[in-house]
Amino acid sequence: MNEHTHDKLQQDEPTLRPGLGLVRDGIWAGWYHWEPVDFFEEHAGPFYCKPEGEGPDAPIVCGFLPEAKNRNGGGNIHGGALMTFADYALFMIAGGMDTSVHGVTMNMNCDFVGAAEPGRLLTARGETVRAGGSVVFIRGIIDDAGRNVLSFSASIKRFKKS
């Protein structure tokens, strides 16, 4: 154990990388979901993803159907819920369906450009701006049927492969 028990950038032992499970039923049939779940994302979301197109380099779209629990005092979707969805999306955008990017968010900048409402499908798309050996830079947009809600840019510090 290192001297800073809260610092997970230095892992004491390898952790298992979760994978994506195909949803076969319901409104999310054909989308993928983290298995096993990330408990915070499951509580805040849940969030889903799927490739847009064929092949290993197909871009990823992420989906979130916010509920009443995600509202702020004004009745719109809370900024923290949108930022949590953006954080999920940046890892999916960076890694794609093979979930190859494992690390932590170093920083994330968000611009709230529109309100989101409960019960309306939000999608997130983006691109990897640059992927170095230890840092990946991503930018993206969350939208509601083509109406932009949040733009984000972020960097991920990759964990060293063990």
PDB file of C-alpha atoms in Angstrom:
ATOM      1  CA  MET A   1       0.000   0.000   0.000  1.00  0.00           C
ATOM      2  CA  ASN A   2       1.370   3.452  -0.781  1.00  0.00           C
ATOM      3  CA  GLU A   3       1.475   6.306   1.718  1.00  0.00           C
ATOM      4  CA  HIS A   4      -1.532   8.024   0.112  1.00  0.00           C
ATOM      5  CA  THR A   5      -4.311   5.475   0.327  1.00  0.00           C
ATOM      6  CA  HIS A   6      -6.714   7.760  -1.536  1.00  0.00           C
ATOM      7  CA  ASP A   7      -4.372   8.142  -4.531  1.00  0.00           C
ATOM      8  CA  LYS A   8      -5.468   5.472  -7.001  1.00  0.00           C
ATOM      9  CA  LEU A   9      -3.079   6.643  -9.715  1.00  0.00           C
ATOM     10  CA  GLN A  10      -0.595   4.267  -8.083  1.00  0.00           C
ATOM     11  CA  GLN A  11      -2.296   0.908  -7.884  1.00  0.00           C
ATOM     12  CA  ASP A  12      -1.154  -1.622  -5.327  1.00  0.00           C
ATOM     13  CA  GLU A  13      -2.512  -4.548  -7.313  1.00  0.00           C
ATOM     14  CA  PRO A  14      -4.115  -4.967 -10.729  1.00  0.00           C
ATOM     15  CA  THR A  15      -7.838  -4.310 -10.980  1.00  0.00           C
ATOM     16  CA  LEU A  16     -10.216  -6.082 -13.296  1.00  0.00           C
ATOM     17  CA  ARG A  17     -11.418  -4.008 -16.234  1.00  0.00           C
ATOM     18  CA  PRO A  18     -15.169  -4.170 -16.632  1.00  0.00           C
ATOM     19  CA  GLY A  19     -16.576  -4.838 -20.048  1.00  0.00           C
ATOM     20  CA  LEU A  20     -19.615  -3.959 -22.080  1.00  0.00           C
ATOM     21  CA  GLY A  21     -22.677  -6.165 -22.087  1.00  0.00           C
ATOM     22  CA  LEU A  22     -25.253  -6.053 -24.862  1.00  0.00           C
ATOM     23  CA  VAL A  23     -28.755  -5.066 -23.729  1.00  0.00           C
ATOM     24  CA  ARG A  24     -31.224  -7.443 -25.368  1.00  0.00           C
ATOM     25  CA  ASP A  25     -34.601  -6.183 -24.115  1.00  0.00           C
ATOM     26  CA  GLY A  26     -36.476  -2.960 -23.483  1.00  0.00           C
ATOM     27  CA  ILE A  27     -35.901   0.527 -24.790  1.00  0.00           C
ATOM     28  CA  TRP A  28     -32.115   0.078 -24.674  1.00  0.00           C
ATOM     29  CA  ALA A  29     -32.061  -3.119 -26.748  1.00  0.00           C
ATOM     30  CA  GLY A  30     -29.059  -2.991 -29.075  1.00  0.00           C
ATOM     31  CA  TRP A  31     -27.116  -0.638 -26.795  1.00  0.00           C
ATOM     32  CA  TYR A  32     -24.301  -1.687 -24.450  1.00  0.00           C
ATOM     33  CA  HIS A  33     -24.002  -1.250 -20.686  1.00  0.00           C
ATOM     34  CA  TRP A  34     -21.078  -1.636 -18.237  1.00  0.00           C
ATOM     35  CA  GLU A  35     -20.906  -5.052 -16.629  1.00  0.00           C
ATOM     36  CA  PRO A  36     -20.463  -5.185 -13.706  1.00  0.00           C
ATOM     37  CA  VAL A  37     -22.040  -1.816 -13.041  1.00  0.00           C
ATOM     38  CA  ASP A  38     -20.258   1.291 -11.837  1.00  0.00           C
ATOM     39  CA  PHE A  39     -22.480   2.041  -8.855  1.00  0.00           C
ATOM     40  CA  PHE A  40     -22.314   5.835  -9.067  1.00  0.00           C
ATOM     41  CA  GLU A  41     -22.952   5.911 -12.813  1.00  0.00           C
ATOM     42  CA  GLU A  42     -25.822   3.468 -12.355  1.00  0.00           C
ATOM     43  CA  HIS A  43     -27.348   5.720  -9.694  1.00  0.00           C
ATOM     44  CA  ALA A  44     -26.827   8.909 -11.704  1.00  0.00           C
ATOM     45  CA  GLY A  45     -27.860   7.295 -15.013  1.00  0.00           C
ATOM     46  CA  PRO A  46     -27.793   4.595 -16.082  1.00  0.00           C
ATOM     47  CA  PHE A  47     -25.753   5.304 -19.211  1.00  0.00           C
ATOM     48  CA  TYR A  48     -25.424   3.290 -22.424  1.00  0.00           C
ATOM     49  CA  CYS A  49     -23.327   3.294 -25.595  1.00  0.00           C
ATOM     50  CA  LYS A  50     -23.209   1.751 -29.042  1.00  0.00           C
ATOM     51  CA  PRO A  51     -21.076   2.033 -32.156  1.00  0.00           C
ATOM     52  CA  GLU A  52     -22.327   4.198 -34.996  1.00  0.00           C
ATOM     53  CA  GLY A  53     -21.266   2.093 -37.942  1.00  0.00           C
ATOM     54  CA  GLU A  54     -19.177  -0.998 -38.484  1.00  0.00           C
ATOM     55  CA  GLY A  55     -15.598  -1.896 -37.673  1.00  0.00           C
ATOM     56  CA  PRO A  56     -13.252  -1.312 -34.761  1.00  0.00           C
ATOM     57  CA  ASP A  57     -12.866   2.402 -35.484  1.00  0.00           C
ATOM     58  CA  ALA A  58     -16.597   3.170 -35.643  1.00  0.00           C
ATOM     59  CA  PRO A  59     -17.453   6.251 -33.597  1.00  0.00           C
ATOM     60  CA  ILE A  60     -19.372   5.755 -30.358  1.00  0.00           C
ATOM     61  CA  VAL A  61     -22.667   7.335 -29.350  1.00  0.00           C
ATOM     62  CA  CYS A  62     -23.629   7.353 -25.681  1.00  0.00           C
ATOM     63  CA  GLY A  63     -27.191   7.547 -24.407  1.00  0.00           C
ATOM     64  CA  PHE A  64     -28.879   8.767 -21.236  1.00  0.00           C
ATOM     65  CA  LEU A  65     -32.587   9.041 -20.497  1.00  0.00           C
ATOM     66  CA  PRO A  66     -32.728  11.397 -17.502  1.00  0.00           C
ATOM     67  CA  GLU A  67     -35.522  10.925 -15.002  1.00  0.00           C
ATOM     68  CA  ALA A  68     -37.181  13.091 -12.375  1.00  0.00           C
ATOM     69  CA  LYS A  69     -34.368  12.128  -9.938  1.00  0.00           C
ATOM     70  CA  ASN A  70     -31.904  14.001 -12.189  1.00  0.00           C
ATOM     71  CA  ARG A  71     -33.709  17.378 -11.970  1.00  0.00           C
ATOM     72  CA  ASN A  72     -32.453  20.537 -10.339  1.00  0.00           C
ATOM     73  CA  GLY A  73     -34.629  22.977  -8.386  1.00  0.00           C
ATOM     74  CA  GLY A  74     -35.787  24.591 -11.629  1.00  0.00           C
ATOM     75  CA  GLY A  75     -37.072  21.310 -13.076  1.00  0.00           C
ATOM     76  CA  ASN A  76     -34.348  20.878 -15.700  1.00  0.00           C
ATOM     77  CA  ILE A  77     -31.615  18.241 -15.598  1.00  0.00           C
ATOM     78  CA  HIS A  78     -29.024  19.073 -12.962  1.00  0.00           C
ATOM     79  CA  GLY A  79     -25.622  20.152 -14.262  1.00  0.00           C
ATOM     80  CA  GLY A  80     -23.944  17.513 -12.119  1.00  0.00           C
ATOM     81  CA  ALA A  81     -25.964  14.780 -13.858  1.00  0.00           C
ATOM     82  CA  LEU A  82     -24.925  16.157 -17.251  1.00  0.00           C
ATOM     83  CA  MET A  83     -21.286  16.317 -16.170  1.00  0.00           C
ATOM     84  CA  THR A  84     -21.427  12.732 -14.902  1.00  0.00           C
ATOM     85  CA  PHE A  85     -22.810  11.635 -18.273  1.00  0.00           C
ATOM     86  CA  ALA A  86     -20.041  13.623 -20.013  1.00  0.00           C
ATOM     87  CA  ASP A  87     -17.415  11.879 -17.850  1.00  0.00           C
ATOM     88  CA  TYR A  88     -18.827   8.474 -18.828  1.00  0.00           C
ATOM     89  CA  ALA A  89     -18.917   9.518 -22.498  1.00  0.00           C
ATOM     90  CA  LEU A  90     -15.339  10.761 -22.587  1.00  0.00           C
ATOM     91  CA  PHE A  91     -14.030   7.310 -21.635  1.00  0.00           C
ATOM     92  CA  MET A  92     -16.254   5.640 -24.235  1.00  0.00           C
ATOM     93  CA  ILE A  93     -15.214   8.137 -26.913  1.00  0.00           C
ATOM     94  CA  ALA A  94     -11.536   7.659 -26.038  1.00  0.00           C
ATOM     95  CA  GLY A  95     -11.566   3.878 -25.831  1.00  0.00           C
ATOM     96  CA  GLY A  96     -14.318   2.788 -28.152  1.00  0.00           C
ATOM     97  CA  MET A  97     -16.051  -0.541 -27.867  1.00  0.00           C
ATOM     98  CA  ASP A  98     -12.887  -2.341 -26.780  1.00  0.00           C
ATOM     99  CA  THR A  99     -12.818  -0.216 -23.586  1.00  0.00           C
ATOM    100  CA  SER A 100      -9.065   0.120 -23.961  1.00  0.00           C
ATOM    101  CA  VAL A 101      -8.635   3.390 -22.078  1.00  0.00           C
ATOM    102  CA  HIS A 102      -8.353   2.788 -18.356  1.00  0.00           C
ATOM    103  CA  GLY A 103      -7.457   5.667 -16.088  1.00  0.00           C
ATOM    104  CA  VAL A 104      -8.828   8.710 -14.341  1.00  0.00           C
ATOM    105  CA  THR A 105     -10.191  12.039 -15.497  1.00  0.00           C
ATOM    106  CA  MET A 106      -7.443  14.625 -15.013  1.00  0.00           C
ATOM    107  CA  ASN A 107      -9.576  17.623 -15.880  1.00  0.00           C
ATOM    108  CA  MET A 108     -12.864  18.349 -17.576  1.00  0.00           C
ATOM    109  CA  ASN A 109     -14.203  21.653 -18.884  1.00  0.00           C
ATOM    110  CA  CYS A 110     -17.922  21.981 -19.488  1.00  0.00           C
ATOM    111  CA  ASP A 111     -20.056  24.673 -21.083  1.00  0.00           C
ATOM    112  CA  PHE A 112     -23.787  24.468 -20.431  1.00  0.00           C
ATOM    113  CA  VAL A 113     -25.329  25.674 -23.678  1.00  0.00           C
ATOM    114  CA  GLY A 114     -28.951  24.568 -23.261  1.00  0.00           C
ATOM    115  CA  ALA A 115     -31.374  23.047 -20.776  1.00  0.00           C
ATOM    116  CA  ALA A 116     -32.259  19.362 -20.756  1.00  0.00           C
ATOM    117  CA  GLU A 117     -35.568  17.941 -19.556  1.00  0.00           C
ATOM    118  CA  PRO A 118     -36.478  14.649 -17.873  1.00  0.00           C
ATOM    119  CA  GLY A 119     -37.770  11.923 -20.167  1.00  0.00           C
ATOM    120  CA  ARG A 120     -35.919  13.089 -23.295  1.00  0.00           C
ATOM    121  CA  LEU A 121     -33.082  11.021 -24.738  1.00  0.00           C
ATOM    122  CA  LEU A 122     -29.707  12.732 -24.469  1.00  0.00           C
ATOM    123  CA  THR A 123     -26.842  11.552 -26.643  1.00  0.00           C
ATOM    124  CA  ALA A 124     -23.129  12.275 -26.442  1.00  0.00           C
ATOM    125  CA  ARG A 125     -20.675  12.135 -29.315  1.00  0.00           C
ATOM    126  CA  GLY A 126     -17.141  13.333 -29.672  1.00  0.00           C
ATOM    127  CA  GLU A 127     -13.617  12.695 -30.787  1.00  0.00           C
ATOM    128  CA  THR A 128     -10.197  11.936 -29.441  1.00  0.00           C
ATOM    129  CA  VAL A 129      -8.144  15.047 -30.120  1.00  0.00           C
ATOM    130  CA  ARG A 130      -4.855  13.375 -29.246  1.00  0.00           C
ATOM    131  CA  ALA A 131      -3.848  10.130 -27.584  1.00  0.00           C
ATOM    132  CA  GLY A 132      -0.370  10.065 -26.106  1.00  0.00           C
ATOM    133  CA  GLY A 133       1.254   7.323 -24.102  1.00  0.00           C
ATOM    134  CA  SER A 134      -0.107   8.490 -20.763  1.00  0.00           C
ATOM    135  CA  VAL A 135      -2.681  11.212 -21.531  1.00  0.00           C
ATOM    136  CA  VAL A 136      -5.699  11.223 -23.856  1.00  0.00           C
ATOM    137  CA  PHE A 137      -7.472  14.455 -24.862  1.00  0.00           C
ATOM    138  CA  ILE A 138     -11.174  14.295 -25.799  1.00  0.00           C
ATOM    139  CA  ARG A 139     -13.901  16.749 -26.752  1.00  0.00           C
ATOM    140  CA  GLY A 140     -17.589  16.209 -27.230  1.00  0.00           C
ATOM    141  CA  ILE A 141     -21.180  17.410 -27.215  1.00  0.00           C
ATOM    142  CA  ILE A 142     -24.275  16.226 -25.375  1.00  0.00           C
ATOM    143  CA  ASP A 143     -27.426  16.916 -27.335  1.00  0.00           C
ATOM    144  CA  ASP A 144     -31.188  16.498 -27.160  1.00  0.00           C
ATOM    145  CA  ALA A 145     -32.416  15.523 -30.647  1.00  0.00           C
ATOM    146  CA  GLY A 146     -29.787  17.740 -32.282  1.00  0.00           C
ATOM    147  CA  ARG A 147     -30.143  20.655 -29.825  1.00  0.00           C
ATOM    148  CA  ASN A 148     -26.850  21.104 -27.973  1.00  0.00           C
ATOM    149  CA  VAL A 149     -27.059  20.919 -24.191  1.00  0.00           C
ATOM    150  CA  LEU A 150     -23.443  20.665 -23.013  1.00  0.00           C
ATOM    151  CA  SER A 151     -20.043  20.853 -24.662  1.00  0.00           C
ATOM    152  CA  PHE A 152     -17.065  19.313 -22.911  1.00  0.00           C
ATOM    153  CA  SER A 153     -13.354  18.797 -23.271  1.00  0.00           C
ATOM    154  CA  ALA A 154     -11.274  16.647 -20.987  1.00  0.00           C
ATOM    155  CA  SER A 155      -8.067  14.736 -20.482  1.00  0.00           C
ATOM    156  CA  ILE A 156      -7.630  11.233 -19.114  1.00  0.00           C
ATOM    157  CA  LYS A 157      -4.520  10.053 -17.305  1.00  0.00           C
ATOM    158  CA  ARG A 158      -4.055   6.435 -18.343  1.00  0.00           C
ATOM    159  CA  PHE A 159      -3.137   3.788 -15.823  1.00  0.00           C
ATOM    160  CA  LYS A 160       0.030   1.925 -16.659  1.00  0.00           C
ATOM    161  CA  LYS A 161      -0.614  -1.531 -18.072  1.00  0.00           C
ATOM    162  CA  SER A 162       0.254  -4.221 -15.588  1.00  0.00           C
TER     163      SER A 162
END
